[in-house]
Coordinates of C-alpha atoms and ligand atoms in Angstrom, one line a residue:
M1 CA -36.6 21.9 52.7
R2 CA -38.9 21.4 49.7
K3 CA -38.1 24.9 48.5
Y4 CA -34.4 24.1 48.5
K5 CA -34.9 20.9 46.7
L6 CA -36.7 22.8 43.9
L7 CA -34.0 25.4 43.8
Y8 CA -31.4 22.7 43.6
L9 CA -33.3 21.1 40.7
I10 CA -33.5 24.4 38.9
I11 CA -29.8 25.0 39.4
L12 CA -29.1 21.5 38.1
I13 CA -31.2 22.0 35.0
I14 CA -29.6 25.4 34.3
F15 CA -26.0 24.2 34.7
M16 CA -26.4 20.7 33.3
P17 CA -25.5 21.5 29.7
F18 CA -22.5 23.3 30.9
S19 CA -21.3 20.5 33.1
V20 CA -21.6 18.1 30.1
H21 CA -19.8 20.5 27.8
G22 CA -17.5 21.5 30.5
E23 CA -15.6 18.2 30.1
E24 CA -12.8 17.7 27.7
Q25 CA -13.8 15.7 24.6
T26 CA -11.8 13.5 22.4
L27 CA -11.8 13.0 18.7
T28 CA -9.6 10.4 17.0
I29 CA -8.3 11.0 13.5
L30 CA -7.6 7.7 11.7
Y31 CA -5.4 8.7 8.7
T32 CA -3.7 7.3 5.7
G33 CA -1.8 9.1 3.0
S34 CA 0.7 8.1 0.3
L35 CA -0.8 4.6 -0.2
K36 CA 0.4 4.8 -3.9
G37 CA -1.9 2.0 -5.1
E38 CA -0.9 -0.5 -2.4
L39 CA -4.0 -2.6 -2.2
E40 CA -2.4 -5.3 -0.3
T41 CA 1.1 -6.6 0.5
C42 CA 3.0 -9.1 -1.7
G43 CA 3.9 -11.3 1.2
C44 CA 7.4 -11.8 0.0
S45 CA 8.9 -11.5 3.5
P46 CA 7.3 -11.6 7.0
K47 CA 9.4 -8.5 7.8
T48 CA 7.7 -6.3 5.2
D49 CA 4.3 -8.0 5.3
F50 CA 2.4 -5.0 6.6
G51 CA -0.5 -3.0 5.1
G52 CA -3.4 -3.6 2.8
L53 CA -6.9 -2.3 2.7
A54 CA -8.7 -5.5 3.8
R55 CA -6.7 -5.5 7.0
L56 CA -7.1 -1.8 7.4
S57 CA -10.9 -2.1 7.2
G58 CA -10.8 -5.3 9.4
Y59 CA -8.9 -3.4 12.1
I60 CA -11.2 -0.4 12.1
S61 CA -14.4 -2.5 12.3
E62 CA -13.1 -4.7 15.0
H63 CA -12.0 -1.7 17.1
A64 CA -14.7 0.8 16.1
E65 CA -16.1 1.1 19.6
E66 CA -12.8 1.9 21.4
L67 CA -11.8 4.3 18.6
S68 CA -15.0 6.3 18.6
P69 CA -15.6 9.1 18.1
Y70 CA -13.4 9.0 15.1
I71 CA -13.0 10.3 11.5
L72 CA -11.3 8.4 8.7
I73 CA -9.4 10.4 6.1
D74 CA -6.8 9.9 3.4
A75 CA -4.4 12.8 2.7
G76 CA -3.9 11.9 -0.9
N77 CA -1.4 10.2 -3.2
F78 CA -3.4 7.0 -3.0
T79 CA -3.1 6.2 -6.7
P80 CA -0.2 4.6 -8.6
K81 CA 0.9 5.7 -12.1
D82 CA -1.7 6.1 -14.8
T83 CA -1.3 2.7 -16.6
P84 CA -4.1 0.2 -17.4
Q85 CA -3.2 -1.7 -14.2
G86 CA -2.9 1.5 -12.3
R87 CA -6.4 2.4 -13.3
L88 CA -7.7 -0.9 -12.0
K89 CA -6.0 -0.2 -8.7
T90 CA -7.4 3.3 -8.5
E91 CA -10.9 1.8 -9.0
A92 CA -10.3 -0.8 -6.3
M93 CA -9.0 2.0 -4.0
L94 CA -12.1 4.2 -4.4
R95 CA -14.5 1.2 -4.0
S96 CA -12.7 0.2 -0.8
F97 CA -12.7 3.8 0.6
S98 CA -16.4 3.8 0.0
K99 CA -16.9 0.5 1.8
M100 CA -14.8 1.8 4.7
K101 CA -16.8 5.1 4.8
Y102 CA -13.9 7.5 4.5
D103 CA -15.0 10.9 5.7
A104 CA -12.6 12.8 3.3
V105 CA -10.2 11.8 0.6
A106 CA -7.8 14.4 -0.8
F107 CA -6.4 14.5 -4.3
G108 CA -2.7 15.0 -4.4
E109 CA 0.0 15.1 -7.0
N110 CA -0.5 11.4 -8.0
E111 CA -4.3 11.9 -8.6
K112 CA -3.8 15.0 -10.7
V113 CA -2.0 12.9 -13.3
F114 CA -5.3 11.1 -14.2
P115 CA -7.7 12.8 -16.6
R116 CA -10.6 14.4 -14.8
N117 CA -13.2 12.7 -17.1
Y118 CA -11.8 9.4 -15.9
L119 CA -11.5 10.1 -12.1
Y120 CA -14.7 12.2 -11.5
P121 CA -17.2 9.6 -12.8
L122 CA -15.5 7.1 -10.4
V123 CA -15.8 9.5 -7.6
K124 CA -19.4 10.0 -8.3
E125 CA -20.1 6.3 -8.6
N126 CA -18.5 5.6 -5.2
K127 CA -19.8 8.8 -3.6
T128 CA -16.2 9.5 -2.5
P129 CA -16.0 12.7 -0.3
V130 CA -13.2 14.1 -2.5
L131 CA -11.3 17.3 -1.7
C132 CA -9.2 18.8 -4.5
A133 CA -7.4 22.1 -4.4
A134 CA -8.0 22.6 -8.1
S135 CA -11.7 22.4 -7.9
E136 CA -13.5 25.4 -6.5
K137 CA -16.4 23.4 -5.0
R138 CA -14.3 20.8 -3.4
R139 CA -11.7 22.7 -1.4
S140 CA -13.2 22.0 2.0
L141 CA -16.1 20.1 3.7
S142 CA -17.5 20.3 7.1
I143 CA -18.6 17.4 9.3
T144 CA -19.8 17.2 12.9
R145 CA -18.7 14.3 15.0
S146 CA -20.2 14.1 18.6
D147 CA -20.7 17.8 18.8
I148 CA -17.3 18.7 17.4
K149 CA -17.5 20.8 14.3
L150 CA -14.7 20.0 11.9
N151 CA -13.6 21.8 8.8
I152 CA -11.5 19.6 6.5
G153 CA -9.7 21.4 3.7
V154 CA -7.0 21.0 1.1
D155 CA -6.4 24.7 0.5
P156 CA -4.5 26.5 3.3
A157 CA -6.9 29.5 2.7
A158 CA -10.0 27.4 3.4
R159 CA -9.9 27.7 7.1
H160 CA -13.1 28.2 9.1
E161 CA -12.8 30.3 12.3
G162 CA -14.5 28.6 15.2
N163 CA -14.2 25.1 13.8
L164 CA -11.6 22.4 14.4
N165 CA -9.5 22.8 11.3
L166 CA -7.8 19.8 9.6
L167 CA -5.7 20.4 6.5
L168 CA -4.9 17.5 4.1
S169 CA -1.8 18.3 2.0
D170 CA 0.6 16.7 -0.4
K171 CA 3.4 19.0 0.5
P172 CA 6.5 17.9 2.4
V173 CA 6.5 18.4 6.1
S174 CA 9.1 21.3 5.7
E175 CA 6.5 23.2 3.7
A176 CA 3.6 22.3 5.9
K177 CA 5.5 24.0 8.8
L178 CA 5.0 27.3 7.0
I179 CA 1.2 27.0 7.1
N180 CA -0.3 28.8 10.1
G181 CA -3.6 28.6 11.8
W182 CA -4.7 25.0 11.3
D183 CA -5.1 22.7 14.2
V184 CA -3.9 19.6 12.4
I185 CA -2.1 19.1 9.1
I186 CA -1.8 15.6 7.6
T187 CA 0.4 15.2 4.6
S188 CA 0.8 12.5 2.0
S189 CA 4.4 13.4 1.2
G190 CA 5.5 9.8 1.8
E191 CA 7.8 10.9 4.7
E192 CA 8.2 8.6 7.6
L193 CA 7.5 10.4 10.9
E194 CA 7.9 8.5 14.1
E195 CA 5.7 11.0 15.9
P196 CA 3.7 14.0 14.7
L197 CA 5.5 17.3 15.1
E198 CA 4.2 20.3 17.0
N199 CA 4.8 23.5 15.1
N200 CA 3.4 26.7 16.7
E201 CA -0.2 25.6 17.4
T202 CA -0.3 23.0 14.7
I203 CA 0.1 19.2 14.9
I204 CA 1.7 17.9 11.7
A205 CA 1.5 14.2 10.8
A206 CA 2.3 12.2 7.6
G207 CA 0.5 9.1 6.3
Y208 CA 2.7 6.1 6.6
P209 CA 4.2 5.2 3.2
K210 CA 2.1 2.5 1.4
G211 CA -0.2 2.2 4.4
K212 CA 2.0 -0.3 6.3
N213 CA 0.7 1.4 9.5
L214 CA -2.5 3.1 10.3
G215 CA -2.0 6.5 11.9
I216 CA -4.1 7.0 15.0
L217 CA -4.1 10.6 16.3
K218 CA -6.3 11.2 19.3
L219 CA -7.1 14.8 20.1
R220 CA -8.2 16.1 23.4
I221 CA -10.5 19.1 22.9
G222 CA -11.3 21.6 25.6
I223 CA -14.5 23.5 26.3
N224 CA -13.4 26.3 24.0
G225 CA -13.1 23.9 21.1
K226 CA -9.4 24.1 21.1
V227 CA -7.0 21.2 20.9
M228 CA -5.6 20.8 24.4
G229 CA -3.3 17.9 23.7
H230 CA -2.9 14.7 21.7
D231 CA -1.8 11.1 21.8
H232 CA -0.5 9.3 18.7
R233 CA 0.3 5.8 17.8
W234 CA 1.0 3.7 14.7
Q235 CA -1.1 0.6 14.3
P236 CA 0.9 -1.9 12.3
L237 CA -1.3 -3.8 9.8
G238 CA 0.3 -7.2 10.1
K239 CA -1.1 -10.5 8.9
E240 CA -2.6 -11.4 12.3
I241 CA -5.3 -8.8 11.6
K242 CA -8.6 -10.3 10.4
E243 CA -9.4 -9.0 6.9
D244 CA -12.8 -7.4 6.1
P245 CA -14.4 -9.9 3.7
L246 CA -16.2 -7.1 1.8
V247 CA -12.9 -5.3 1.0
R248 CA -11.3 -8.7 0.3
D249 CA -14.0 -9.2 -2.4
I250 CA -13.0 -5.9 -4.0
L251 CA -9.4 -7.0 -4.0
N252 CA -10.2 -10.4 -5.5
D253 CA -12.3 -8.7 -8.2
Y254 CA -9.3 -6.5 -8.9
D255 CA -7.1 -9.7 -9.3
S256 CA -9.4 -11.2 -11.8
K257 CA -9.5 -7.9 -13.8
V258 CA -5.7 -7.8 -13.8
A259 CA -5.7 -11.4 -15.1
R260 CA -8.1 -10.4 -17.8
L261 CA -5.9 -7.4 -18.7
L262 CA -3.0 -9.8 -19.3
R263 CA -5.2 -12.2 -21.3
E264 CA -6.7 -9.5 -23.5
A265 CA -3.3 -8.0 -24.2
E266 CA -2.1 -11.5 -25.3
R267 CA 0.4 -11.0 -28.0
P268 CA 2.1 -13.6 -30.2
L269 CA 5.5 -14.6 -29.0
A270 CA 8.3 -12.7 -30.7
G271 CA 10.4 -15.8 -31.4
A272 CA 11.6 -18.1 -28.7
T273 CA 14.4 -16.0 -27.3
Y274 CA 14.7 -17.6 -23.9
S275 CA 15.6 -21.3 -24.1
G276 CA 14.2 -22.4 -20.7
V277 CA 15.5 -24.9 -18.3
K278 CA 14.7 -27.9 -20.5
K279 CA 17.1 -26.8 -23.1
C280 CA 19.9 -26.2 -20.6
A281 CA 19.2 -29.5 -18.9
E282 CA 20.0 -31.3 -22.2
C283 CA 23.7 -30.8 -21.3
H284 CA 23.5 -29.8 -17.6
Q285 CA 21.2 -32.3 -16.0
P286 CA 22.9 -32.3 -12.6
F287 CA 22.5 -28.6 -12.5
E288 CA 18.9 -28.8 -13.2
E289 CA 18.5 -31.4 -10.5
S290 CA 20.1 -29.2 -7.9
W291 CA 18.3 -26.1 -9.1
K292 CA 15.0 -28.0 -8.5
D293 CA 15.9 -28.2 -4.9
T294 CA 16.1 -24.4 -4.5
R295 CA 13.1 -22.2 -3.9
H296 CA 13.6 -20.5 -7.3
A297 CA 12.1 -23.6 -8.9
G298 CA 8.9 -23.2 -7.0
A299 CA 8.6 -19.4 -7.4
F300 CA 5.6 -19.5 -9.8
Q301 CA 3.7 -22.0 -7.7
T302 CA 4.0 -19.5 -4.8
L303 CA 2.1 -17.0 -7.0
E304 CA -0.5 -19.5 -7.9
K305 CA -1.1 -20.2 -4.2
A306 CA -1.4 -16.5 -3.5
G307 CA -3.9 -16.1 -6.4
K308 CA -1.5 -13.7 -8.2
S309 CA -0.2 -15.8 -11.0
S310 CA -1.5 -13.4 -13.6
D311 CA -0.3 -10.2 -12.0
P312 CA 2.6 -8.6 -14.0
E313 CA 3.8 -6.9 -10.8
C314 CA 4.5 -10.2 -9.2
I315 CA 5.4 -12.3 -12.3
K316 CA 8.3 -10.0 -13.1
C317 CA 10.4 -11.5 -10.2
H318 CA 8.8 -15.0 -10.1
S319 CA 9.5 -16.1 -13.6
V320 CA 12.2 -15.8 -16.3
G321 CA 12.4 -12.9 -18.8
F322 CA 9.0 -11.4 -18.1
G323 CA 8.6 -8.1 -20.0
E324 CA 11.3 -9.0 -22.4
K325 CA 11.1 -10.4 -25.9
G326 CA 10.6 -14.1 -25.8
G327 CA 10.5 -14.2 -22.0
F328 CA 7.7 -15.6 -19.8
Y329 CA 4.3 -14.1 -20.7
S330 CA 1.6 -16.2 -19.1
I331 CA 1.3 -19.8 -17.8
E332 CA -1.0 -20.6 -20.8
T333 CA 1.3 -19.3 -23.5
T334 CA 4.8 -19.9 -22.0
P335 CA 4.5 -22.6 -19.4
D336 CA 8.1 -23.6 -19.9
L337 CA 9.4 -20.2 -18.7
A338 CA 7.6 -20.1 -15.3
N339 CA 9.8 -19.9 -12.2
V340 CA 13.2 -18.2 -11.6
Q341 CA 15.2 -20.2 -14.2
C342 CA 18.8 -20.6 -15.2
E343 CA 18.9 -17.7 -17.6
E344 CA 17.8 -15.2 -14.9
C345 CA 21.1 -15.7 -13.3
H346 CA 23.4 -16.9 -16.1
G347 CA 22.1 -14.4 -18.6
L348 CA 20.4 -14.7 -22.0
D349 CA 23.1 -16.0 -24.3
R350 CA 22.0 -17.9 -27.3
G351 CA 25.6 -18.0 -28.5
H352 CA 26.4 -20.5 -25.8
L353 CA 24.0 -23.0 -27.3
D354 CA 25.9 -22.9 -30.6
D355 CA 29.3 -22.8 -29.1
F356 CA 29.4 -23.8 -25.5
S357 CA 33.1 -23.0 -25.2
K358 CA 31.9 -19.4 -25.0
P359 CA 31.6 -18.5 -21.3
M360 CA 28.3 -17.2 -20.0
R361 CA 28.3 -14.0 -18.0
P362 CA 29.6 -14.4 -14.5
V363 CA 26.9 -14.4 -11.8
T364 CA 27.4 -11.5 -9.4
E365 CA 25.5 -10.1 -6.5
K366 CA 24.0 -7.5 -8.9
V367 CA 22.2 -10.2 -10.6
C368 CA 20.4 -11.2 -7.4
L369 CA 19.6 -7.6 -6.4
K370 CA 17.2 -7.2 -9.4
C371 CA 14.8 -9.3 -7.4
H372 CA 16.2 -9.5 -3.9
T373 CA 15.4 -5.9 -3.0
E374 CA 15.0 -4.3 0.4
E375 CA 11.2 -4.5 0.2
H376 CA 10.9 -8.0 -1.2
S377 CA 13.9 -9.6 0.5
P378 CA 15.0 -7.6 3.6
D379 CA 17.1 -10.5 4.9
F380 CA 19.2 -10.8 1.7
D381 CA 22.8 -11.3 2.5
Y382 CA 24.8 -12.3 -0.5
P383 CA 27.2 -14.9 0.9
V384 CA 24.5 -16.5 3.0
Y385 CA 22.0 -16.6 0.1
L386 CA 24.6 -17.8 -2.4
E387 CA 25.4 -20.8 -0.2
K388 CA 21.7 -21.8 -0.2
I389 CA 21.5 -21.9 -4.0
K390 CA 24.9 -23.5 -4.8
H391 CA 24.3 -26.2 -7.4
Ligands
HEC1 C1 11.2 -7.2 -6.9 C2 11.0 -8.6 -7.0 C3 9.7 -9.2 -6.5 C4 8.4 -8.8 -6.8 C5 8.0 -7.6 -7.6 C6 7.6 -9.8 -6.1 N1 8.3 -10.7 -5.4 FE1 7.6 -12.2 -4.2 N2 9.5 -12.6 -3.7 C7 10.7 -12.1 -4.2 C8 11.8 -12.6 -3.5 C9 13.3 -12.2 -3.8 C10 11.4 -13.5 -2.6 C11 12.2 -14.3 -1.6 C12 12.4 -13.4 -0.4 C13 13.4 -14.0 0.7 O1 13.1 -15.1 1.2 O2 14.4 -13.4 1.0 C14 9.9 -13.5 -2.7 C15 9.1 -14.3 -1.9 C16 7.7 -14.3 -2.0 C17 6.8 -15.1 -1.2 C18 7.2 -16.0 -0.1 C19 7.4 -17.4 -0.5 C20 7.6 -18.3 0.7 O3 7.3 -19.5 0.5 O4 8.0 -17.9 1.8 C21 5.5 -14.8 -1.6 C22 4.2 -15.4 -1.1 C23 5.6 -13.9 -2.7 N3 6.9 -13.6 -2.9 C24 4.5 -13.4 -3.4 C25 4.6 -12.3 -4.3 C26 3.4 -11.6 -4.8 C27 2.0 -12.0 -4.5 C28 3.9 -10.6 -5.5 C29 3.1 -9.5 -6.3 C30 2.1 -8.8 -5.5 C31 5.4 -10.6 -5.5 N4 5.7 -11.7 -4.7 C32 6.2 -9.7 -6.1 C33 10.7 -11.1 -5.2 C34 9.7 -10.4 -5.7
HEC2 C1 14.3 -13.1 -11.2 C2 14.3 -12.8 -9.8 C3 15.3 -13.4 -8.9 C4 16.7 -13.4 -9.1 C5 17.5 -12.8 -10.2 C6 17.3 -14.1 -7.9 N1 16.3 -14.5 -7.1 FE1 16.4 -15.6 -5.4 N2 14.4 -15.7 -5.2 C7 13.5 -15.1 -6.1 C8 12.2 -15.4 -5.6 C9 10.9 -15.0 -6.3 C10 12.3 -16.2 -4.5 C11 11.2 -16.8 -3.7 C12 10.7 -18.1 -4.3 C13 9.6 -18.7 -3.6 O1 9.8 -19.3 -2.5 O2 8.5 -18.6 -4.1 C14 13.8 -16.3 -4.2 C15 14.3 -17.1 -3.2 C16 15.6 -17.2 -3.0 C17 16.2 -17.9 -1.9 C18 15.4 -18.6 -0.8 C19 15.4 -17.7 0.4 C20 15.3 -18.5 1.7 O3 15.2 -17.8 2.7 O4 15.3 -19.7 1.7 C21 17.6 -17.8 -1.9 C22 18.6 -18.3 -1.0 C23 17.8 -17.0 -3.1 N3 16.7 -16.6 -3.7 C24 19.1 -16.6 -3.5 C25 19.4 -15.9 -4.7 C26 20.7 -15.5 -5.1 C27 22.0 -15.8 -4.3 C28 20.6 -14.9 -6.3 C29 21.6 -14.3 -7.2 C30 22.7 -15.2 -7.5 C31 19.2 -14.8 -6.6 N4 18.5 -15.5 -5.6 C32 18.6 -14.3 -7.7 C33 13.8 -14.3 -7.1 C34 15.1 -14.1 -7.7
HEC3 C1 19.8 -17.9 -8.6 C2 20.8 -17.9 -9.6 C3 21.1 -19.1 -10.4 C4 20.2 -19.9 -11.1 C5 18.6 -19.7 -11.2 C6 20.9 -20.9 -11.7 N1 22.2 -20.8 -11.5 FE1 23.8 -21.9 -12.2 N2 25.1 -20.9 -11.0 C7 24.7 -19.8 -10.2 C8 25.9 -19.5 -9.4 C9 26.0 -18.3 -8.4 C10 26.9 -20.4 -9.8 C11 28.3 -20.5 -9.2 C12 29.1 -19.3 -9.5 C13 29.5 -19.1 -10.9 O1 30.0 -20.1 -11.5 O2 29.3 -18.0 -11.4 C14 26.3 -21.3 -10.8 C15 27.0 -22.3 -11.4 C16 26.5 -23.0 -12.5 C17 27.3 -23.9 -13.4 C18 28.7 -24.2 -13.2 C19 29.6 -23.1 -13.6 C20 31.1 -23.5 -13.4 O3 31.9 -22.6 -13.5 O4 31.4 -24.6 -13.1 C21 26.5 -24.3 -14.3 C22 26.8 -25.2 -15.5 C23 25.2 -23.8 -14.1 N3 25.3 -23.0 -13.0 C24 24.0 -24.1 -14.8 C25 22.8 -23.7 -14.4 C26 21.6 -24.3 -14.9 C27 21.5 -25.3 -16.1 C28 20.6 -23.7 -14.3 C29 19.1 -23.9 -14.5 C30 18.7 -25.3 -14.2 C31 21.1 -22.8 -13.3 N4 22.5 -22.8 -13.4 C32 20.4 -21.9 -12.5 C33 23.5 -19.2 -10.1 C34 22.4 -19.7 -10.7
HEC4 C1 24.5 -28.5 -26.2 C2 24.9 -28.6 -24.8 C3 24.7 -27.4 -23.9 C4 23.6 -26.7 -23.7 C5 22.2 -26.8 -24.4 C6 23.9 -25.7 -22.7 N1 25.2 -25.8 -22.3 FE1 26.1 -24.7 -20.8 N2 27.8 -25.7 -21.2 C7 28.0 -26.8 -22.0 C8 29.3 -27.3 -21.9 C9 29.8 -28.5 -22.7 C10 30.0 -26.4 -21.0 C11 31.4 -26.5 -20.6 C12 32.2 -25.6 -21.5 C13 33.6 -25.4 -21.1 O1 33.9 -25.7 -19.9 O2 34.3 -25.0 -21.9 C14 29.0 -25.5 -20.6 C15 29.2 -24.5 -19.6 C16 28.3 -23.7 -19.0 C17 28.5 -22.9 -17.9 C18 29.7 -22.7 -17.1 C19 30.9 -22.2 -17.9 C20 30.9 -20.7 -18.2 O3 31.9 -20.4 -18.8 O4 30.1 -20.0 -17.7 C21 27.3 -22.3 -17.6 C22 27.0 -21.3 -16.4 C23 26.3 -22.8 -18.5 N3 27.0 -23.7 -19.4 C24 25.0 -22.5 -18.5 C25 24.1 -22.9 -19.4 C26 22.7 -22.5 -19.5 C27 22.1 -21.5 -18.5 C28 22.1 -23.1 -20.5 C29 20.7 -23.0 -21.0 C30 20.4 -21.7 -21.5 C31 23.2 -24.0 -21.1 N4 24.3 -23.8 -20.4 C32 22.9 -24.8 -22.2 C33 27.0 -27.3 -22.9 C34 25.7 -26.8 -23.0

């Protein structure tokens, strides 16, 4: 008996590693792509209130255990245009990626617009694991996650035989379909795919535009290291998700830098072009009264509550004439032009003040659509909305 026991033990020891490795393993790819500088949502409508890095990070930390083993990657196009505000966003993006411990971040078309001597010092400072097809040293990187060897690349030629190969691309899905030999391709083309596609042996997915949903692609990997199957789901990043306070700090820091940008660019007013509601009220007091009952009259306060009252990207729709000569500039310099005032709808027409028999421009739906866009006002329905602001 004893002999057999020993034999049994020996057999067990010999075959144990195989039995462990003999099971299918899983690896989850958490992916973003085409964030386009969307640090957080504007909150203009509950219907579009999805996304934002503090929620993204909050979701991942809260669910880290059930998601593990996972890798976190960005397929590129995370930056907006190269403007002073765009640069502040880019910095906040990279700092947040670093807090969230992204495993790889690809540079796509959007990133290539920025000068290298601007971007690379930032990459270094944040220790961002950047991949860039234009840089010889950074075309691929390899990582191991629970025994699975991964090669992540941005150059279709940078495939590693024997590894699990993940390509990050800024090409449209139609072009990604022509690339062979990669297990998974994730694009930042900004296309909305309900489900990843299977093309030959390759799974193709696309980062959700502006990060409204987090992509969760769970791979089942066989003993031979090959992908045996996958599950996919989109995790919506709605406002019920608890924000990561560390990433929130980065976003708040961004907000104060944006405010400083506006303050430092403070320019003298180019003549008082817009009259403002006070002037109109001199002759149209009942209209002022009824306007005050509409939400347009509280539009700037909304921004103050959201801590965004110095953000040009918000002000442009929550005030009058922002960006135009003599329009709203900041609450310190042009307090009388805060909120969506008369002249946003009736037009800028100084002639009317000299000769009020001259009609102002008719108010049409087009006037509203400047601000009531699909993204910021998905419920907009002209007759219904018009009824609510009648005055
Ligand atoms: C393109 C124009 C536009 C821009 C840009 C814009 N908003 Fe709005 N916002 C609107 C409109 C229109 C509404 C009303 C939507 C509705 O109810 O249909 C709104 C509503 C809101 C509301 C909801 C108010 C409430 O009481 O329900 C918040 C909060 C808000 N905006 C914040 C912001 C912030 C913060 C930014 C900048 C990040 C921003 N908005 C940028 C047009 C805009
Ligand atoms: C300059 C940008 C701008 C223009 C032009 C504009 N709006 Fe608005 N509108 C807003 C903003 C911003 C809000 C949200 C204000 C808030 O609550 O902070 C809003 C809110 C509203 C609301 C309240 C929504 C609700 O659900 O109660 C109605 C109704 C509305 N607008 C109708 C109109 C109509 C009709 C027009 C065109 C005749 C128009 N707006 C033109 C920016 C604009
Ligand atoms: C959100 C857009 C909007 C804002 C803001 C707005 N109005 Fe109007 N106003 C309208 C619309 C729409 C009408 C009715 C349709 C029309 O006459 O074109 C109207 C009608 C009027 C009329 C009457 C026109 C007539 O033919 O009898 C006056 C006067 C007027 N508004 C003045 C004001 C004043 C003053 C303010 C600021 C306190 C103001 N409006 C703010 C959209 C707006
Ligand atoms: C000095 C007085 C006065 C001021 C200031 C004034 N209005 Fe008027 N407005 C009038 C009078 C009077 C009428 C009526 C004219 C008529 O019916 O022939 C009128 C008519 C209007 C009408 C409707 C008639 C039309 O043909 O469009 C609108 C809209 C309007 N004003 C908007 C404004 C706005 C917006 C302001 C502020 C920028 C403003 N008004 C400032 C006196 C004034």
